[in-house]
Amino acid sequence: MRVGIVGYGNLGRGVEAAIRSCQDLELGAVFTRRDPAGIQIQTEGVPVLPYAQMNQMKDQIDVMILCGGSATDLPEMTPEVAGSFHVIDSFDTHANIPTHFANVDAAAKKAGKIAVISVGWDPGLFSLNRLYANAILPNGTDYTFWGKGVSQGHSDAVRRISGVLDARQYTVPVPEAVERVRSGENPVLTTRQKHTRECFVVAKEGADLEAIETAIKTMPNYFSDYDTSVTFISQDEMNRNHSGLPHGGSVLRTGVTGFRGETKHTIEYTLTLESNPEFTASVLVACARAALRMAAAGDCGCKTIFDLPPAALSPLSGEELRATML
Amino acid sequence: MRVGIVGYGNLGRGVEAAIRSCQDLELGAVFTRRDPAGIQIQTEGVPVLPYAQMNQMKDQIDVMILCGGSATDLPEMTPEVAGSFHVIDSFDTHANIPTHFANVDAAAKKAGKIAVISVGWDPGLFSLNRLYANAILPNGTDYTFWGKGVSQGHSDAVRRISGVLDARQYTVPVPEAVERVRSGENPVLTTRQKHTRECFVVAKEGADLEAIETAIKTMPNYFSDYDTSVTFISQDEMNRNHSGLPHGGSVLRTGVTGFRGETKHTIEYTLTLESNPEFTASVLVACARAALRMAAAGDCGCKTIFDLPPAALSPLSGEELRATML
């Protein structure tokens, strides 16, 4: 199965690496809206082509993995590419998923293609675990904790403050809150009780550090509802200790069963990821395999991870899966 | 959707309770191979009928949940009932799943019915998490820890020792082993390093306690490969503190991504269950819903949880799921 990558940033590079660890998949081409000559990929003999030339590769690519951003790229790109190829995207603006789904579904159905949207870990694997846990324990409460991990949106917000040269923001779950949920206590938790925010900031020489710290801690939506720590460091230390993009978190559901509704259960799913984009890319690649399986079975239209039979994500046959993993 | 229960032990009672917490499902009848007059169920107005009369209820039952044992009941019962009804079972003899699948598949396909086998948490939800984690991280290692929980097979083995009146055996994961796996250390662990076994035993008056303890600790297959503790207690204490059937455990996969294969990730799924049969029953009921959805879509034959689209387990529509859980 030949996979195309559209967009070659952190996520696109992660997809290229993930394809190399799958024996049943190979990279067909990388497409970019930048100058292809400026892009150096890791797989020998694979072309880097302009986005506009995609349709000339219809016979060489079985499925396209779209590695653009959710804000402006994917809302246009996914319906457009789904008009010619099976596609996978990682659209993650939760509030706009219904609209995105409708647009992509119309385009994919018209072209007889499969489009799997909002793939990754949240939305994606976390969503899947919410679904399973809710279906199994209808009487219960959901909890999601994110981190410890880098929030790119929050890091960007700090970088926009006057006097800031560079910044990295970590979202950190409050350990006591996680323990209270795990213990089955079923707590009601405020925003502040669930997560703290840790900011590492490189300031311009002579900048007013106190003013920067206040600007961060009082920023509405981003920080004012949280206990936030601000640590000023050098650019050197930033590059040395904060260049990675780790992330993760936990989805928990606590619920009750039995005639009296008194028997407690806890379902927990936890991810600890050294690289958010590389892991997200690995989920995209597994779902690309599933898309091709569903297309081969004659299906088309827009799907989410909720619609993919789990077996379709695996390179193993049903028989192999039952013998080795059931 | 009207559900029938076949067999009314701990699991059957759990299924009855689970159906009551689902607004889209109702209990149609309970079937038993015992004398129906001796069985008191909790749902008013629902008949308890002899197993042999099942086929007279073809128009009143949409799906049957089979609550028999894997050793002798299900190998015969599941193919037989799948000849007339959509069925769900919790067949858990891992080594015999391929044979059971083939027998049930033939019967279900002949009758145009859906049969979902080996549903529960292991096999079941644990299997599902092994599949997803392997599909996403092809370069990695799987770990499964069971407990803390009651193993009925091990409890029975202790009860068969001369001088033993009653016994309860808990399987307990070794905390250090779990921590080493979680930390990404990727350890190779022996049987003894992964789990310990705790036995609580009520002995006959005048029994040779030392002989009982030795008989337990040296029992091949069951205990000899483990560090086992034996505690003698009164029948009173047994009834008071050890009457539940808690269980659970963790499935972990640690793996690497990236061009150099150096970026580490850990995926962990953990269940903490106060009642093994009630939780297993809740999984069976969610899969019964999925079976009816797949049957309505025209599918038939034997399935496992690997084949069920996640959305099919939920009472919510695709639109509702995307809006609330994605």
XYZ file of C-alpha atoms in Angstrom:
652
model
C 0.000 0.000 0.000
C 1.512 3.300 -1.136
C 1.024 6.279 1.138
C 1.354 9.963 0.235
C 2.223 12.654 2.775
C 0.820 16.161 2.330
C 2.807 18.713 4.335
C 6.285 18.057 5.724
C 6.588 19.588 9.194
C 6.984 17.702 12.493
C 3.878 15.609 11.809
C 4.817 14.809 8.193
C 8.296 13.704 9.275
C 6.688 11.535 11.964
C 4.476 9.905 9.323
C 7.500 9.200 7.122
C 9.267 7.501 10.065
C 6.123 5.536 11.015
C 5.674 4.223 7.458
C 9.238 2.873 7.554
C 8.359 0.677 10.534
C 5.404 -0.928 8.694
C 6.297 -3.729 6.293
C 2.984 -3.525 4.437
C 3.254 0.216 3.678
C 5.570 2.302 1.550
C 5.958 6.005 0.990
C 4.883 7.031 -2.525
C 5.528 10.789 -2.509
C 5.600 13.884 -0.326
C 3.531 16.906 -1.421
C 4.190 20.440 -0.263
C 2.952 23.976 -0.833
C 6.491 25.217 -0.164
C 9.284 24.960 -2.758
C 9.948 21.192 -3.099
C 13.629 21.916 -3.748
C 13.941 23.181 -0.166
C 12.691 19.960 1.389
C 14.994 17.085 2.228
C 13.174 13.861 3.168
C 14.723 10.723 4.687
C 13.516 8.101 2.206
C 15.692 7.625 -0.865
C 14.125 7.631 -4.309
C 10.813 9.129 -3.201
C 9.791 12.378 -4.947
C 8.870 15.639 -3.233
C 6.252 17.310 -5.429
C 4.229 20.521 -5.500
C 0.764 20.295 -3.907
C -0.740 21.342 -7.253
C 0.636 18.255 -9.030
C -1.080 15.787 -6.694
C -3.683 14.631 -9.183
C -0.996 13.470 -11.605
C -0.057 10.847 -8.977
C -3.505 9.227 -8.756
C -2.173 5.856 -9.930
C 0.879 5.940 -7.674
C -0.743 6.728 -4.308
C -3.371 4.629 -2.500
C -4.017 6.923 0.479
C -2.988 10.459 1.474
C -2.086 11.461 5.023
C -2.759 15.179 5.449
C -0.303 16.812 7.835
C -1.594 20.390 7.797
C -2.908 22.492 10.674
C -6.515 22.510 11.891
C -6.908 26.294 11.886
C -6.614 27.048 8.163
C -5.097 24.078 6.246
C -7.349 21.084 6.883
C -10.801 22.741 6.593
C -10.019 23.338 2.898
C -7.449 20.651 2.205
C -9.298 17.551 3.453
C -12.468 17.974 1.340
C -10.334 18.971 -1.655
C -7.965 15.985 -1.530
C -10.838 13.588 -0.655
C -12.183 14.403 -4.103
C -9.335 12.336 -5.596
C -7.812 10.135 -2.861
C -8.637 8.232 0.293
C -7.442 10.601 3.049
C -6.597 10.732 6.757
C -6.336 13.923 8.800
C -5.737 14.959 12.414
C -8.287 17.810 12.574
C -8.434 18.679 16.270
C -10.617 21.758 16.701
C -13.258 19.906 18.734
C -16.008 22.500 18.296
C -15.750 22.451 14.493
C -15.684 18.679 14.003
C -19.392 18.415 12.996
C -18.922 21.009 10.216
C -15.640 19.496 9.058
C -17.240 16.036 9.049
C -20.146 17.232 6.889
C -17.881 18.955 4.336
C -15.511 16.011 4.069
C -18.350 13.476 3.944
C -19.966 15.210 0.971
C -16.692 15.356 -0.975
C -15.645 11.786 -0.153
C -19.026 10.275 -0.982
C -19.143 12.101 -4.300
C -15.726 10.682 -5.204
C -16.335 7.223 -3.713
C -13.410 7.699 -1.314
C -12.869 6.982 2.390
C -11.845 9.955 4.563
C -10.901 9.398 8.205
C -10.810 12.650 10.169
C -9.661 13.740 13.644
C -7.164 10.944 14.109
C -4.475 11.108 16.795
C -4.683 10.701 20.549
C -7.053 13.526 21.526
C -9.165 13.540 19.439
C -8.464 9.887 18.645
C -7.373 7.272 21.176
C -8.682 9.281 24.142
C -12.048 9.651 22.369
C -12.126 5.924 21.689
C -11.563 5.157 25.345
C -14.297 7.584 26.384
C -16.667 5.800 23.995
C -15.848 2.251 25.151
C -15.910 3.209 28.836
C -19.259 5.010 28.480
C -20.817 2.119 26.558
C -19.705 -0.357 29.239
C -20.384 1.760 32.332
C -23.410 3.932 31.489
C -23.653 5.073 35.132
C -20.411 6.923 35.752
C -18.231 9.995 35.401
C -15.516 10.852 32.857
C -12.234 12.539 33.678
C -9.493 13.635 31.289
C -6.063 14.814 32.431
C -3.501 16.144 29.960
C 0.252 16.119 30.404
C 2.844 16.409 31.512
C 3.330 17.865 28.064
C 4.067 20.852 25.897
C 1.056 22.895 24.803
C 2.032 24.645 21.575
C -0.895 27.080 21.795
C 0.060 28.189 25.307
C 3.753 28.425 24.377
C 2.815 30.665 21.445
C 0.664 32.855 23.699
C 3.620 33.475 26.011
C 5.913 34.190 23.061
C 3.589 37.003 21.961
C 4.185 38.920 25.236
C 6.451 41.958 24.853
C 9.983 41.249 26.067
C 9.763 37.469 25.495
C 12.237 35.859 23.085
C 11.243 32.220 23.516
C 8.904 30.212 25.724
C 7.780 26.689 26.451
C 4.606 25.863 28.414
C 3.991 22.507 30.092
C 0.513 21.406 31.128
C 0.827 19.274 34.273
C -1.947 17.217 35.889
C -2.275 17.676 39.656
C -1.178 14.307 41.133
C -3.624 14.515 44.065
C -6.536 15.044 41.671
C -5.560 12.004 39.580
C -5.231 9.908 42.758
C -8.645 11.006 44.034
C -10.232 9.965 40.722
C -8.342 6.638 40.646
C -9.461 5.831 44.168
C -13.093 5.953 43.024
C -13.876 9.001 45.154
C -15.723 10.579 42.204
C -14.645 14.160 43.005
C -15.982 17.349 41.417
C -12.838 19.182 40.296
C -12.376 22.793 39.219
C -10.060 23.773 36.368
C -7.462 24.890 38.930
C -7.670 21.605 40.831
C -7.007 19.469 37.737
C -3.961 21.031 36.047
C -1.103 23.419 36.734
C 0.874 25.285 34.062
C 4.661 25.607 34.049
C 6.244 28.257 31.831
C 9.918 28.454 30.891
C 10.720 31.850 29.408
C 13.745 33.408 27.683
C 13.500 37.206 28.161
C 15.152 39.962 26.144
C 18.075 41.585 27.901
C 16.796 44.330 30.156
C 13.160 43.234 29.914
C 10.854 43.783 32.928
C 10.659 40.216 34.255
C 8.001 41.030 36.831
C 5.795 42.543 34.131
C 6.220 39.444 31.955
C 5.350 37.131 34.857
C 2.224 39.165 35.639
C 1.209 39.275 31.977
C 1.409 35.462 31.825
C -0.337 34.686 35.102
C -3.264 37.027 34.458
C -3.829 36.127 30.795
C -7.534 35.238 30.434
C -8.495 31.808 29.020
C -4.880 30.673 28.847
C -3.560 31.091 32.404
C -5.789 33.089 34.766
C -7.813 30.025 35.848
C -4.684 28.009 36.694
C -1.873 27.992 39.197
C 0.992 28.969 36.916
C 4.729 28.979 37.570
C 7.118 31.124 35.526
C 10.850 30.331 35.356
C 13.259 32.539 33.424
C 16.045 30.619 31.694
C 18.722 31.258 29.068
C 18.235 30.424 25.381
C 20.979 27.833 25.849
C 19.063 26.066 28.596
C 15.872 26.284 26.509
C 17.592 24.583 23.577
C 19.242 21.987 25.801
C 16.356 20.987 28.089
C 13.138 22.019 26.381
C 13.489 21.206 22.697
C 11.311 18.074 22.791
C 7.535 17.884 22.384
C 6.531 15.341 25.030
C 2.870 14.926 25.931
C 0.300 12.427 27.125
C -2.352 12.174 29.771
C -5.087 9.966 31.130
C -8.733 9.265 30.380
C -10.564 7.764 33.336
C -14.111 6.664 33.865
C -15.420 5.582 37.236
C -18.800 3.910 37.293
C -21.102 1.569 39.156
C -22.903 -1.674 38.339
C -25.222 -4.116 40.099
C -28.856 -4.051 41.193
C -28.145 -1.519 43.921
C -25.621 0.440 41.820
C -23.006 0.062 44.551
C -20.266 -1.922 42.823
C -17.483 0.435 41.741
C -15.186 0.111 38.742
C -12.433 2.283 37.297
C -11.258 2.236 33.678
C -8.049 4.141 33.003
C -6.140 4.793 29.774
C -2.795 6.557 30.055
C -0.344 7.709 27.409
C 3.235 8.811 28.146
C 4.724 10.172 24.933
C 8.224 11.469 24.340
C 7.089 13.034 21.055
C 3.534 14.200 20.483
C 3.931 14.545 16.666
C 5.683 11.179 16.211
C 3.019 9.343 18.214
C 0.167 11.176 16.458
C 1.801 10.226 13.149
C 1.838 6.563 14.197
C -1.914 6.676 14.843
C -2.488 8.348 11.454
C -0.553 5.575 9.687
C -2.505 2.758 11.413
C -5.751 4.487 10.421
C -4.526 4.843 6.813
C -4.280 1.053 6.714
C -7.832 0.815 8.082
C -9.099 3.268 5.458
C -7.727 1.122 2.646
C -9.312 -1.997 4.185
C -12.696 -0.275 4.392
C -12.371 1.061 0.853
C -11.532 -2.458 -0.377
C -14.750 -3.636 1.311
C -16.690 -1.111 -0.775
C -17.315 1.572 1.839
C -16.954 5.338 1.272
C -17.599 8.690 2.999
C -16.257 10.397 6.113
C -15.327 8.257 9.123
C -13.779 8.795 12.528
C -11.857 6.310 14.662
C -15.275 5.400 16.140
C -16.252 3.817 12.819
C -13.116 1.767 12.134
C -13.302 -1.909 13.131
C -10.229 -2.346 15.390
C -8.937 -5.287 13.322
C -8.675 -2.994 10.281
C -5.863 -1.001 11.961
C -3.605 -4.041 12.266
C -1.440 -5.580 9.521
C -2.370 -9.035 10.885
C -5.258 -11.121 9.531
C -8.321 -11.871 11.664
C -7.011 -15.385 12.208
C -3.589 -14.137 13.318
C -5.157 -11.567 15.630
C -7.405 -14.152 17.303
C -4.472 -16.525 17.776
C -2.013 -13.960 19.161
C -3.869 -11.043 20.766
C -7.315 -12.220 21.878
C -34.042 -4.408 21.763
C -35.026 -7.473 23.754
C -32.233 -9.501 25.294
C -32.389 -13.104 26.524
C -30.072 -14.469 29.224
C -29.020 -18.113 29.092
C -27.746 -19.308 32.470
C -28.393 -17.478 35.731
C -25.262 -17.597 37.900
C -23.074 -14.615 38.885
C -22.598 -13.616 35.248
C -26.288 -13.961 34.321
C -27.307 -11.831 37.311
C -24.699 -9.249 36.239
C -26.200 -9.165 32.746
C -29.681 -8.647 34.185
C -28.418 -5.694 36.251
C -26.507 -4.235 33.274
C -29.583 -4.386 31.013
C -31.519 -2.357 33.597
C -29.046 0.500 33.260
C -29.511 0.681 29.459
C -32.575 2.576 28.277
C -32.490 1.010 24.814
C -32.464 -2.589 26.050
C -34.945 -4.747 27.909
C -34.807 -8.230 29.329
C -37.043 -10.642 27.376
C -36.541 -13.905 29.245
C -34.072 -15.943 31.276
C -33.358 -19.531 30.150
C -31.958 -22.201 32.426
C -31.086 -25.877 32.413
C -31.991 -26.018 36.108
C -35.599 -26.104 37.339
C -37.006 -22.635 36.432
C -39.194 -22.725 39.542
C -36.064 -22.565 41.688
C -34.789 -19.339 40.104
C -35.810 -15.924 41.364
C -34.800 -13.068 39.058
C -34.948 -9.333 39.882
C -37.017 -8.074 36.937
C -40.777 -8.251 37.385
C -42.929 -9.803 34.699
C -40.062 -11.502 32.863
C -40.367 -15.291 32.460
C -37.753 -17.865 33.513
C -37.999 -20.722 31.016
C -36.387 -24.108 30.399
C -33.423 -24.075 28.023
C -35.264 -26.535 25.793
C -38.111 -24.042 25.149
C -35.827 -21.350 23.751
C -36.909 -21.739 20.157
C -40.510 -20.953 21.063
C -39.321 -17.443 21.964
C -37.814 -16.637 18.557
C -40.177 -13.706 18.054
C -39.719 -12.306 21.551
C -35.912 -12.206 21.795
C -33.538 -10.210 19.543
C -30.217 -11.395 20.985
C -29.126 -14.036 23.501
C -26.325 -13.500 26.033
C -24.873 -16.886 26.936
C -23.684 -17.015 30.546
C -22.336 -20.574 30.700
C -18.804 -21.746 31.455
C -16.026 -22.111 28.900
C -15.026 -25.652 29.899
C -18.156 -27.569 28.934
C -21.167 -25.230 28.412
C -20.154 -22.761 25.693
C -18.365 -25.092 23.235
C -21.750 -26.773 22.650
C -24.157 -24.011 23.594
C -22.869 -21.153 21.441
C -23.025 -22.960 18.062
C -26.389 -24.472 19.037
C -28.079 -21.199 20.037
C -26.453 -19.327 17.110
C -28.552 -21.567 14.887
C -31.629 -19.601 15.978
C -30.524 -16.308 17.578
C -27.840 -13.633 17.467
C -25.598 -14.575 20.401
C -22.824 -13.207 22.635
C -20.547 -15.338 24.798
C -17.555 -14.886 27.110
C -15.579 -17.967 26.005
C -12.201 -17.498 27.670
C -10.108 -20.623 27.073
C -7.503 -18.777 24.977
C -5.969 -21.884 23.378
C -9.331 -23.127 22.084
C -10.588 -19.844 20.606
C -9.696 -20.750 16.976
C -11.724 -24.003 17.176
C -14.625 -22.321 18.964
C -14.596 -19.511 16.385
C -14.758 -21.985 13.487
C -17.647 -23.976 15.015
C -19.659 -20.873 15.875
C -18.935 -19.216 12.521
C -20.301 -22.194 10.588
C -23.489 -22.313 12.655
C -24.064 -18.534 12.605
C -23.459 -18.173 8.868
C -25.837 -21.054 8.104
C -28.555 -19.335 10.153
C -27.730 -15.790 8.997
C -27.014 -14.738 12.593
C -24.288 -12.681 14.274
C -22.304 -14.391 17.045
C -19.794 -12.401 19.104
C -17.487 -14.657 21.106
C -14.868 -14.188 23.839
C -16.279 -10.921 25.158
C -15.280 -9.552 28.561
C -12.072 -7.909 29.722
C -9.487 -10.650 29.095
C -10.228 -11.834 26.486
C -12.027 -8.641 25.480
C -10.964 -5.139 26.488
C -7.388 -6.206 27.257
C -7.176 -7.892 23.837
C -8.510 -4.744 22.186
C -5.845 -2.640 23.848
C -3.116 -5.076 22.805
C -4.368 -4.783 19.217
C -4.553 -0.976 19.116
C -1.192 -0.555 20.860
C 0.528 -3.036 18.509
C -0.969 -1.409 15.414
C 0.234 2.025 16.552
C 3.633 1.039 17.952
C 4.864 -1.888 15.806
C 8.302 -1.686 17.446
C 7.642 -2.463 21.084
C 6.958 -4.919 23.886
C 3.668 -6.015 25.479
C 3.126 -6.566 29.190
C -0.004 -7.819 30.943
C -0.445 -7.758 34.716
C -3.493 -9.277 36.385
C -4.943 -8.287 39.743
C -5.231 -7.612 42.468
C -8.056 -10.051 42.023
C -9.621 -13.378 42.871
C -8.660 -16.271 40.621
C -11.490 -18.806 40.806
C -9.349 -21.566 39.277
C -6.607 -21.115 41.868
C -9.131 -20.845 44.708
C -10.690 -24.133 43.558
C -7.260 -25.798 43.408
C -6.598 -24.879 47.056
C -10.060 -26.061 48.080
C -9.283 -29.519 46.705
C -6.372 -29.983 49.182
C -7.147 -32.381 52.024
C -7.973 -30.533 55.260
C -9.168 -27.355 53.486
C -12.759 -26.210 54.062
C -12.688 -22.957 52.071
C -10.115 -20.856 50.234
C -9.692 -17.643 48.311
C -6.663 -16.906 46.103
C -5.670 -13.399 45.050
C -3.342 -12.784 42.109
C -1.282 -9.667 42.857
C 0.989 -7.817 40.406
C 4.450 -7.001 41.807
C 4.453 -3.173 42.125
C 8.174 -2.869 41.287
C 7.677 -4.815 38.057
C 4.787 -2.559 36.997
C 6.869 0.527 37.787
C 9.832 -0.763 35.781
C 7.571 -1.310 32.767
C 5.889 2.097 33.167
C 9.259 3.830 33.317
C 10.064 2.534 29.822
C 12.905 0.345 31.080
C 11.636 -2.515 28.910
C 12.560 -5.272 31.403
C 12.516 -9.017 30.758
C 10.445 -10.409 33.632
C 10.071 -13.983 34.884
C 6.745 -15.379 36.066
C 7.895 -14.940 39.674
C 8.896 -11.312 39.091
C 5.489 -10.330 37.673
C 2.929 -11.673 40.136
C 2.623 -12.975 43.690
C -0.200 -15.188 44.967
C -1.980 -14.665 48.292
C -4.058 -17.518 49.711
C -6.585 -17.211 52.512
C -7.525 -20.645 53.825
C -10.100 -22.015 56.263
C -8.772 -25.349 57.598
C -10.700 -28.204 59.177
C -10.302 -28.448 62.941
C -7.164 -30.417 63.721
C -5.837 -30.271 60.133
C -2.063 -30.200 59.576
C -1.585 -26.532 58.680
C 2.035 -26.959 57.733
C 1.166 -29.767 55.328
C -1.548 -27.612 53.733
C 0.836 -24.685 53.300
C 3.454 -26.952 51.689
C 0.865 -28.556 49.430
C -0.179 -25.118 48.181
C 3.290 -23.637 47.713
C 4.655 -26.631 45.814
C 1.625 -27.225 43.579
C 2.928 -27.351 39.980
C 1.464 -24.931 37.367
C -0.692 -23.183 39.979
C 1.787 -22.031 42.653
C 5.284 -23.483 42.385
C 6.532 -20.765 40.002
C 5.296 -17.938 42.268
C 6.054 -16.426 45.628
C 2.950 -17.502 47.515
C 1.709 -16.463 50.937
C -0.735 -18.605 52.915
C -2.851 -17.141 55.720
C -5.207 -19.284 57.789
C -8.425 -17.549 58.791
C -11.820 -18.479 60.243
C -14.878 -19.139 58.076
C -16.370 -16.018 59.656
C -13.497 -13.852 58.485
C -13.666 -15.493 55.046
C -17.347 -14.598 54.744
C -16.834 -11.102 56.087
C -13.698 -10.015 54.175
C -13.355 -12.264 51.147
C -16.834 -12.766 49.704
C -16.357 -10.386 46.757
C -14.928 -11.174 43.344
C -12.729 -8.156 42.636
C -10.275 -8.245 39.744
C -8.543 -6.096 37.156
C -5.057 -5.491 35.884
C -3.061 -3.591 33.320
C -2.080 -3.987 29.686
C 0.995 -1.966 28.782
C 2.943 -1.541 25.588
C 6.208 0.347 25.434
C 7.532 1.174 22.007
C 9.725 3.469 19.977
C 9.211 5.759 16.971
C 11.318 8.109 14.856
C 14.012 7.665 12.234
C 16.530 6.450 14.810
C 13.944 4.473 16.810
C 14.900 6.329 19.972
C 11.681 8.126 20.902
C 9.916 6.183 23.669
C 6.196 5.903 24.306
C 4.101 4.008 26.832
C 0.454 3.030 26.375
C -1.279 1.740 29.497
C -4.801 0.425 30.062
C -5.816 -0.378 33.629
C -9.001 -1.840 35.069
C -9.886 -1.819 38.776
C -13.045 -3.871 39.244
C -14.973 -4.505 42.429
C -16.855 -7.325 40.719
C -15.369 -9.337 37.895
C -18.725 -10.922 36.847
C -20.680 -7.635 36.960
C -18.090 -5.842 34.842
C -17.791 -8.736 32.376
C -21.590 -8.682 32.114
C -21.502 -4.970 31.265
C -19.105 -5.651 28.383
C -21.346 -8.485 27.144
C -24.369 -6.177 27.108
C -22.580 -3.424 25.142
C -21.475 -6.046 22.602
C -25.047 -7.366 22.351
C -26.041 -3.893 21.171
C -23.212 -3.962 18.623
C -24.302 -7.396 17.368
C -27.812 -6.126 16.657
C -26.411 -3.088 14.821
C -24.215 -5.313 12.640
C -27.093 -7.703 11.982
C -29.290 -4.765 10.960
C -26.545 -3.787 8.486
C -26.834 -7.237 6.897
C -23.745 -8.904 8.366
C -23.598 -12.446 9.783
C -21.112 -15.009 11.113
C -18.761 -15.180 14.081
C -17.114 -11.974 15.323
C -14.863 -10.945 18.166
C -14.518 -7.519 19.769
C -11.795 -6.896 17.118
C -14.476 -6.832 14.418
C -17.022 -4.532 16.088
C -16.874 -0.873 15.036
C -16.543 0.987 18.375
C -19.559 3.204 17.620
C -21.762 0.103 17.444
C -21.279 -0.523 21.188
C -22.776 2.834 22.156
C -26.466 3.745 22.363
C -25.613 7.170 20.894
C -25.785 7.983 17.180
C -22.662 8.755 15.173
C -23.599 12.435 15.266
C -24.043 12.421 19.041
C -20.770 10.560 19.537
C -18.831 13.024 17.381
C -20.351 15.981 19.220
C -19.847 14.642 22.759
C -16.950 12.175 22.853
C -14.576 12.883 19.971
